[in-house]
Amino acid sequence: MKKNKKLIIFGNTNYSEMVCDYFEEYSEYEVVCFTVNKDYKQSKIFYNKELVDFEDIEKKYSPDVYEMFIAIGYSNLNKSREMIYKQAIEKGYNLATFIHPDAYISDKVSIGKNCIIMECARILRKSIIGDNTIIWPSAFISHDNIIKNNCYIVGSTNGFCEIGENCFLGSGAIIADKIKIAPYNFITMSAVIRKNTEEDSIYEGIPAKKRLGISASFFAKHIK
């Protein structure tokens, strides 16, 4: 594939390497370098490419020429990725989105900036995927869904669902029809959600129940 766009990837983890492989193998982007905050920079090279201080990235790689992708996972309920995403926009960068060629995306789906849709994921008609959202391989988003910003989706949703900002939906988790998942929810592996949820909460089990005594934000910050 012809490489007619240039990309900077924020991150220096295994996930960042995977994102680099995706863009280089399946997109029109050439990955020119990686960037992280200087406090997290342990060398000048990462994955055989230059690793640049994020604080000064725009001085060397102008946002007029280069785009960026923020390759951070669900750390701190996606808040870490959200913070860097906003800082990159403030620096003037356009945030790229990647859609794997083996994913199925209806032509009536809207997808935001800095999203990644991995192989075998399926997103059906009239769904909206907000900015800065990760859709893992084989995840299933049914029709007429709204997935808001800064989410991480591994499980599945049925029709007419709404997933609030900064949610994590674990592997094998299922959201029933017409359910609203409140912002800052951590839905554990294989949970089945049949009722609307409360903000900043953890849900687990079949049918899923709220875990008492601990918020999702505290769990994500101090335990994950």
mmCIF file of C-alpha atoms in Angstrom:
data_model
loop_
_atom_site.group_PDB
_atom_site.id
_atom_site.type_symbol
_atom_site.label_atom_id
_atom_site.label_comp_id
_atom_site.label_asym_id
_atom_site.label_seq_id
_atom_site.Cartn_x
_atom_site.Cartn_y
_atom_site.Cartn_z
ATOM 1 C CA MET A 1 0.000 0.000 0.000
ATOM 2 C CA LYS A 2 1.314 3.454 -0.905
ATOM 3 C CA LYS A 3 2.422 5.442 2.142
ATOM 4 C CA ASN A 4 1.289 9.033 1.617
ATOM 5 C CA LYS A 5 0.705 10.043 5.256
ATOM 6 C CA LYS A 6 3.117 10.306 8.174
ATOM 7 C CA LEU A 7 2.267 9.163 11.699
ATOM 8 C CA ILE A 8 3.645 9.572 15.215
ATOM 9 C CA ILE A 9 2.602 6.975 17.806
ATOM 10 C CA PHE A 10 2.378 7.951 21.465
ATOM 11 C CA GLY A 11 3.502 5.045 23.655
ATOM 12 C CA ASN A 12 6.363 2.652 24.326
ATOM 13 C CA THR A 13 4.593 -0.580 25.292
ATOM 14 C CA ASN A 14 3.728 -3.856 23.616
ATOM 15 C CA TYR A 15 0.383 -2.317 22.622
ATOM 16 C CA SER A 16 2.250 0.550 20.927
ATOM 17 C CA GLU A 17 4.265 -1.989 18.930
ATOM 18 C CA MET A 18 1.054 -3.747 17.865
ATOM 19 C CA VAL A 19 -0.488 -0.445 16.752
ATOM 20 C CA CYS A 20 2.632 0.312 14.744
ATOM 21 C CA ASP A 21 2.384 -3.072 13.004
ATOM 22 C CA TYR A 22 -1.270 -2.453 12.142
ATOM 23 C CA PHE A 23 -0.646 0.967 10.611
ATOM 24 C CA GLU A 24 2.445 -0.105 8.693
ATOM 25 C CA GLU A 25 0.916 -3.294 7.281
ATOM 26 C CA TYR A 26 -2.622 -2.172 6.519
ATOM 27 C CA SER A 27 -2.754 1.617 6.118
ATOM 28 C CA GLU A 28 -1.491 4.507 4.063
ATOM 29 C CA TYR A 29 0.486 5.797 7.063
ATOM 30 C CA GLU A 30 4.245 5.625 7.473
ATOM 31 C CA VAL A 31 5.132 5.470 11.199
ATOM 32 C CA VAL A 32 8.063 7.862 11.568
ATOM 33 C CA CYS A 33 8.646 7.790 15.325
ATOM 34 C CA PHE A 34 7.250 7.138 18.793
ATOM 35 C CA THR A 35 6.780 9.680 21.560
ATOM 36 C CA VAL A 36 6.239 9.587 25.334
ATOM 37 C CA ASN A 37 6.553 12.014 28.212
ATOM 38 C CA LYS A 38 10.241 12.403 29.017
ATOM 39 C CA ASP A 39 9.826 10.951 32.518
ATOM 40 C CA TYR A 40 8.870 7.627 30.869
ATOM 41 C CA LYS A 41 11.588 7.694 28.231
ATOM 42 C CA GLN A 42 14.255 5.053 28.904
ATOM 43 C CA SER A 43 16.124 5.250 25.603
ATOM 44 C CA LYS A 44 16.285 7.199 22.362
ATOM 45 C CA ILE A 45 15.044 4.257 20.283
ATOM 46 C CA PHE A 46 11.879 2.178 20.573
ATOM 47 C CA TYR A 47 10.874 -0.624 18.207
ATOM 48 C CA ASN A 48 13.663 0.428 15.829
ATOM 49 C CA LYS A 49 12.343 3.978 15.562
ATOM 50 C CA GLU A 50 13.231 7.272 17.204
ATOM 51 C CA LEU A 51 11.605 7.911 20.591
ATOM 52 C CA VAL A 52 10.965 11.638 21.111
ATOM 53 C CA ASP A 53 9.948 13.649 24.181
ATOM 54 C CA PHE A 54 6.234 14.418 23.889
ATOM 55 C CA GLU A 55 6.775 17.786 25.552
ATOM 56 C CA ASP A 56 8.759 18.948 22.489
ATOM 57 C CA ILE A 57 7.357 16.741 19.720
ATOM 58 C CA GLU A 58 5.800 19.565 17.696
ATOM 59 C CA LYS A 59 9.178 21.336 17.408
ATOM 60 C CA LYS A 60 10.647 18.449 15.434
ATOM 61 C CA TYR A 61 7.544 16.945 13.837
ATOM 62 C CA SER A 62 5.123 19.677 12.900
ATOM 63 C CA PRO A 63 1.377 18.979 13.206
ATOM 64 C CA ASP A 64 1.068 20.588 9.787
ATOM 65 C CA VAL A 65 2.791 17.515 8.317
ATOM 66 C CA TYR A 66 2.444 14.673 10.818
ATOM 67 C CA GLU A 67 -0.582 13.041 12.431
ATOM 68 C CA MET A 68 -0.641 11.170 15.735
ATOM 69 C CA PHE A 69 -2.187 8.098 17.326
ATOM 70 C CA ILE A 70 -2.384 7.689 21.111
ATOM 71 C CA ALA A 71 -1.547 4.034 21.831
ATOM 72 C CA ILE A 72 -2.500 3.746 25.496
ATOM 73 C CA GLY A 73 -4.834 1.003 26.745
ATOM 74 C CA TYR A 74 -7.518 1.164 29.443
ATOM 75 C CA SER A 75 -5.172 2.372 32.193
ATOM 76 C CA ASN A 76 -7.074 4.298 34.889
ATOM 77 C CA LEU A 77 -10.401 3.658 33.115
ATOM 78 C CA ASN A 78 -9.058 5.171 29.894
ATOM 79 C CA LYS A 79 -8.308 8.478 31.640
ATOM 80 C CA SER A 80 -4.589 8.245 30.809
ATOM 81 C CA ARG A 81 -5.364 7.919 27.106
ATOM 82 C CA GLU A 82 -7.942 10.704 27.338
ATOM 83 C CA MET A 83 -5.431 13.108 28.912
ATOM 84 C CA ILE A 84 -2.777 12.584 26.224
ATOM 85 C CA TYR A 85 -5.421 12.696 23.486
ATOM 86 C CA LYS A 86 -6.470 16.165 24.653
ATOM 87 C CA GLN A 87 -2.871 17.345 24.922
ATOM 88 C CA ALA A 88 -2.124 16.167 21.378
ATOM 89 C CA ILE A 89 -5.121 18.105 20.073
ATOM 90 C CA GLU A 90 -3.932 21.191 21.964
ATOM 91 C CA LYS A 91 -0.594 20.841 20.181
ATOM 92 C CA GLY A 92 -2.488 20.935 16.865
ATOM 93 C CA TYR A 93 -2.256 17.310 15.781
ATOM 94 C CA ASN A 94 -4.913 15.472 13.833
ATOM 95 C CA LEU A 95 -5.560 12.113 15.497
ATOM 96 C CA ALA A 96 -5.640 9.174 13.095
ATOM 97 C CA THR A 97 -8.096 6.256 13.203
ATOM 98 C CA PHE A 98 -7.300 2.692 12.152
ATOM 99 C CA ILE A 99 -9.827 0.151 10.859
ATOM 100 C CA HIS A 100 -8.534 -3.349 10.199
ATOM 101 C CA PRO A 101 -9.493 -4.641 6.731
ATOM 102 C CA ASP A 102 -10.903 -7.817 8.304
ATOM 103 C CA ALA A 103 -13.361 -5.882 10.485
ATOM 104 C CA TYR A 104 -16.966 -5.516 9.328
ATOM 105 C CA ILE A 105 -18.217 -1.934 9.546
ATOM 106 C CA SER A 106 -21.597 -0.971 8.110
ATOM 107 C CA ASP A 107 -21.418 2.012 5.777
ATOM 108 C CA LYS A 108 -23.959 3.711 8.068
ATOM 109 C CA VAL A 109 -21.592 3.756 11.064
ATOM 110 C CA SER A 110 -19.857 6.904 12.349
ATOM 111 C CA ILE A 111 -16.378 6.539 13.874
ATOM 112 C CA GLY A 112 -14.477 9.283 15.686
ATOM 113 C CA LYS A 113 -10.819 10.285 15.952
ATOM 114 C CA ASN A 114 -8.062 8.172 17.518
ATOM 115 C CA CYS A 115 -10.116 4.995 17.311
ATOM 116 C CA ILE A 116 -8.812 1.537 16.513
ATOM 117 C CA ILE A 117 -11.116 -1.190 15.202
ATOM 118 C CA MET A 118 -9.275 -4.517 15.199
ATOM 119 C CA GLU A 119 -9.671 -7.654 13.107
ATOM 120 C CA CYS A 120 -12.980 -9.529 13.089
ATOM 121 C CA ALA A 121 -14.753 -6.799 15.060
ATOM 122 C CA ARG A 122 -18.299 -6.150 13.802
ATOM 123 C CA ILE A 123 -20.218 -2.873 14.013
ATOM 124 C CA LEU A 124 -23.745 -2.831 12.595
ATOM 125 C CA ARG A 125 -25.776 -0.078 10.969
ATOM 126 C CA LYS A 126 -26.557 3.306 12.524
ATOM 127 C CA SER A 127 -24.084 2.911 15.377
ATOM 128 C CA ILE A 128 -21.859 5.774 16.538
ATOM 129 C CA ILE A 129 -18.362 5.214 17.882
ATOM 130 C CA GLY A 130 -17.027 8.204 19.814
ATOM 131 C CA ASP A 131 -13.495 9.576 19.810
ATOM 132 C CA ASN A 132 -10.523 7.795 21.385
ATOM 133 C CA THR A 133 -12.167 4.368 21.578
ATOM 134 C CA ILE A 134 -10.627 0.905 21.238
ATOM 135 C CA ILE A 135 -12.650 -1.962 19.723
ATOM 136 C CA TRP A 136 -10.833 -5.244 20.350
ATOM 137 C CA PRO A 137 -10.749 -8.232 17.935
ATOM 138 C CA SER A 138 -14.096 -10.053 17.591
ATOM 139 C CA ALA A 139 -15.984 -7.441 19.632
ATOM 140 C CA PHE A 140 -19.582 -7.026 18.466
ATOM 141 C CA ILE A 141 -21.473 -3.728 18.418
ATOM 142 C CA SER A 142 -25.066 -4.248 17.288
ATOM 143 C CA HIS A 143 -27.262 -1.766 15.412
ATOM 144 C CA ASP A 144 -28.275 1.683 16.702
ATOM 145 C CA ASN A 145 -25.649 1.797 19.439
ATOM 146 C CA ILE A 146 -23.908 4.851 20.858
ATOM 147 C CA ILE A 147 -20.420 4.224 22.202
ATOM 148 C CA LYS A 148 -19.234 7.470 23.751
ATOM 149 C CA ASN A 149 -15.677 8.798 23.992
ATOM 150 C CA ASN A 150 -12.717 7.065 25.634
ATOM 151 C CA CYS A 151 -14.105 3.534 25.790
ATOM 152 C CA TYR A 152 -12.465 0.106 25.547
ATOM 153 C CA ILE A 153 -14.747 -2.593 24.139
ATOM 154 C CA VAL A 154 -13.880 -6.290 24.166
ATOM 155 C CA GLY A 155 -17.346 -7.807 24.695
ATOM 156 C CA SER A 156 -20.685 -7.423 22.901
ATOM 157 C CA THR A 157 -23.734 -5.187 22.857
ATOM 158 C CA ASN A 158 -27.267 -5.771 21.576
ATOM 159 C CA GLY A 159 -29.423 -3.182 19.803
ATOM 160 C CA PHE A 160 -30.171 0.379 20.916
ATOM 161 C CA CYS A 161 -27.530 0.424 23.691
ATOM 162 C CA GLU A 162 -25.602 3.407 24.993
ATOM 163 C CA ILE A 163 -22.145 3.043 26.544
ATOM 164 C CA GLY A 164 -21.079 6.105 28.523
ATOM 165 C CA GLU A 165 -17.707 7.827 28.529
ATOM 166 C CA ASN A 166 -14.624 6.026 29.851
ATOM 167 C CA CYS A 167 -16.136 2.565 30.122
ATOM 168 C CA PHE A 168 -14.429 -0.819 29.915
ATOM 169 C CA LEU A 169 -16.382 -3.807 28.604
ATOM 170 C CA GLY A 170 -14.517 -7.042 29.299
ATOM 171 C CA SER A 171 -14.099 -10.198 27.254
ATOM 172 C CA GLY A 172 -17.313 -12.184 26.920
ATOM 173 C CA ALA A 173 -19.433 -9.480 28.566
ATOM 174 C CA ILE A 174 -22.877 -8.952 27.013
ATOM 175 C CA ILE A 175 -25.119 -5.879 27.171
ATOM 176 C CA ALA A 176 -28.841 -6.598 26.650
ATOM 177 C CA ASP A 177 -31.103 -4.571 24.325
ATOM 178 C CA LYS A 178 -31.819 -0.904 25.110
ATOM 179 C CA ILE A 179 -29.445 -0.723 28.099
ATOM 180 C CA LYS A 180 -27.601 2.423 29.180
ATOM 181 C CA ILE A 181 -24.181 1.887 30.700
ATOM 182 C CA ALA A 182 -23.328 4.924 32.822
ATOM 183 C CA PRO A 183 -19.960 6.697 32.484
ATOM 184 C CA TYR A 184 -16.895 5.246 34.235
ATOM 185 C CA ASN A 185 -18.146 1.676 34.416
ATOM 186 C CA PHE A 186 -15.906 -1.393 34.568
ATOM 187 C CA ILE A 187 -17.851 -4.377 33.230
ATOM 188 C CA THR A 188 -15.949 -7.533 34.115
ATOM 189 C CA MET A 189 -15.272 -10.561 31.942
ATOM 190 C CA SER A 190 -18.410 -12.575 31.042
ATOM 191 C CA ALA A 191 -20.794 -10.249 32.925
ATOM 192 C CA VAL A 192 -24.344 -10.039 31.546
ATOM 193 C CA ILE A 193 -25.936 -6.596 31.940
ATOM 194 C CA ARG A 194 -29.746 -6.591 31.888
ATOM 195 C CA LYS A 195 -30.450 -3.278 33.657
ATOM 196 C CA ASN A 196 -29.159 0.272 33.357
ATOM 197 C CA THR A 197 -26.070 0.874 35.482
ATOM 198 C CA GLU A 198 -24.878 3.536 37.921
ATOM 199 C CA GLU A 199 -21.947 5.870 37.277
ATOM 200 C CA ASP A 200 -18.415 4.987 38.445
ATOM 201 C CA SER A 201 -19.258 1.374 39.254
ATOM 202 C CA ILE A 202 -18.043 -2.199 38.730
ATOM 203 C CA TYR A 203 -20.472 -4.834 37.479
ATOM 204 C CA GLU A 204 -19.884 -8.595 37.502
ATOM 205 C CA GLY A 205 -21.768 -11.888 37.288
ATOM 206 C CA ILE A 206 -24.817 -13.353 35.510
ATOM 207 C CA PRO A 207 -27.012 -11.393 35.747
ATOM 208 C CA ALA A 208 -24.525 -8.689 36.635
ATOM 209 C CA LYS A 209 -24.657 -6.917 39.964
ATOM 210 C CA LYS A 210 -22.830 -3.855 41.197
ATOM 211 C CA ARG A 211 -19.786 -4.590 43.325
ATOM 212 C CA LEU A 212 -20.306 -2.785 46.611
ATOM 213 C CA GLY A 213 -17.734 -0.895 48.626
ATOM 214 C CA ILE A 214 -15.419 0.170 45.805
ATOM 215 C CA SER A 215 -15.807 2.565 42.870
ATOM 216 C CA ALA A 216 -14.603 1.762 39.389
ATOM 217 C CA SER A 217 -12.278 4.785 39.456
ATOM 218 C CA PHE A 218 -10.613 3.643 42.686
ATOM 219 C CA PHE A 219 -10.315 0.085 41.361
ATOM 220 C CA ALA A 220 -8.753 1.266 38.097
ATOM 221 C CA LYS A 221 -6.299 3.640 39.769
ATOM 222 C CA HIS A 222 -5.136 1.560 42.727
ATOM 223 C CA ILE A 223 -5.645 -2.063 41.751
ATOM 224 C CA LYS A 224 -5.421 -2.366 37.959
#
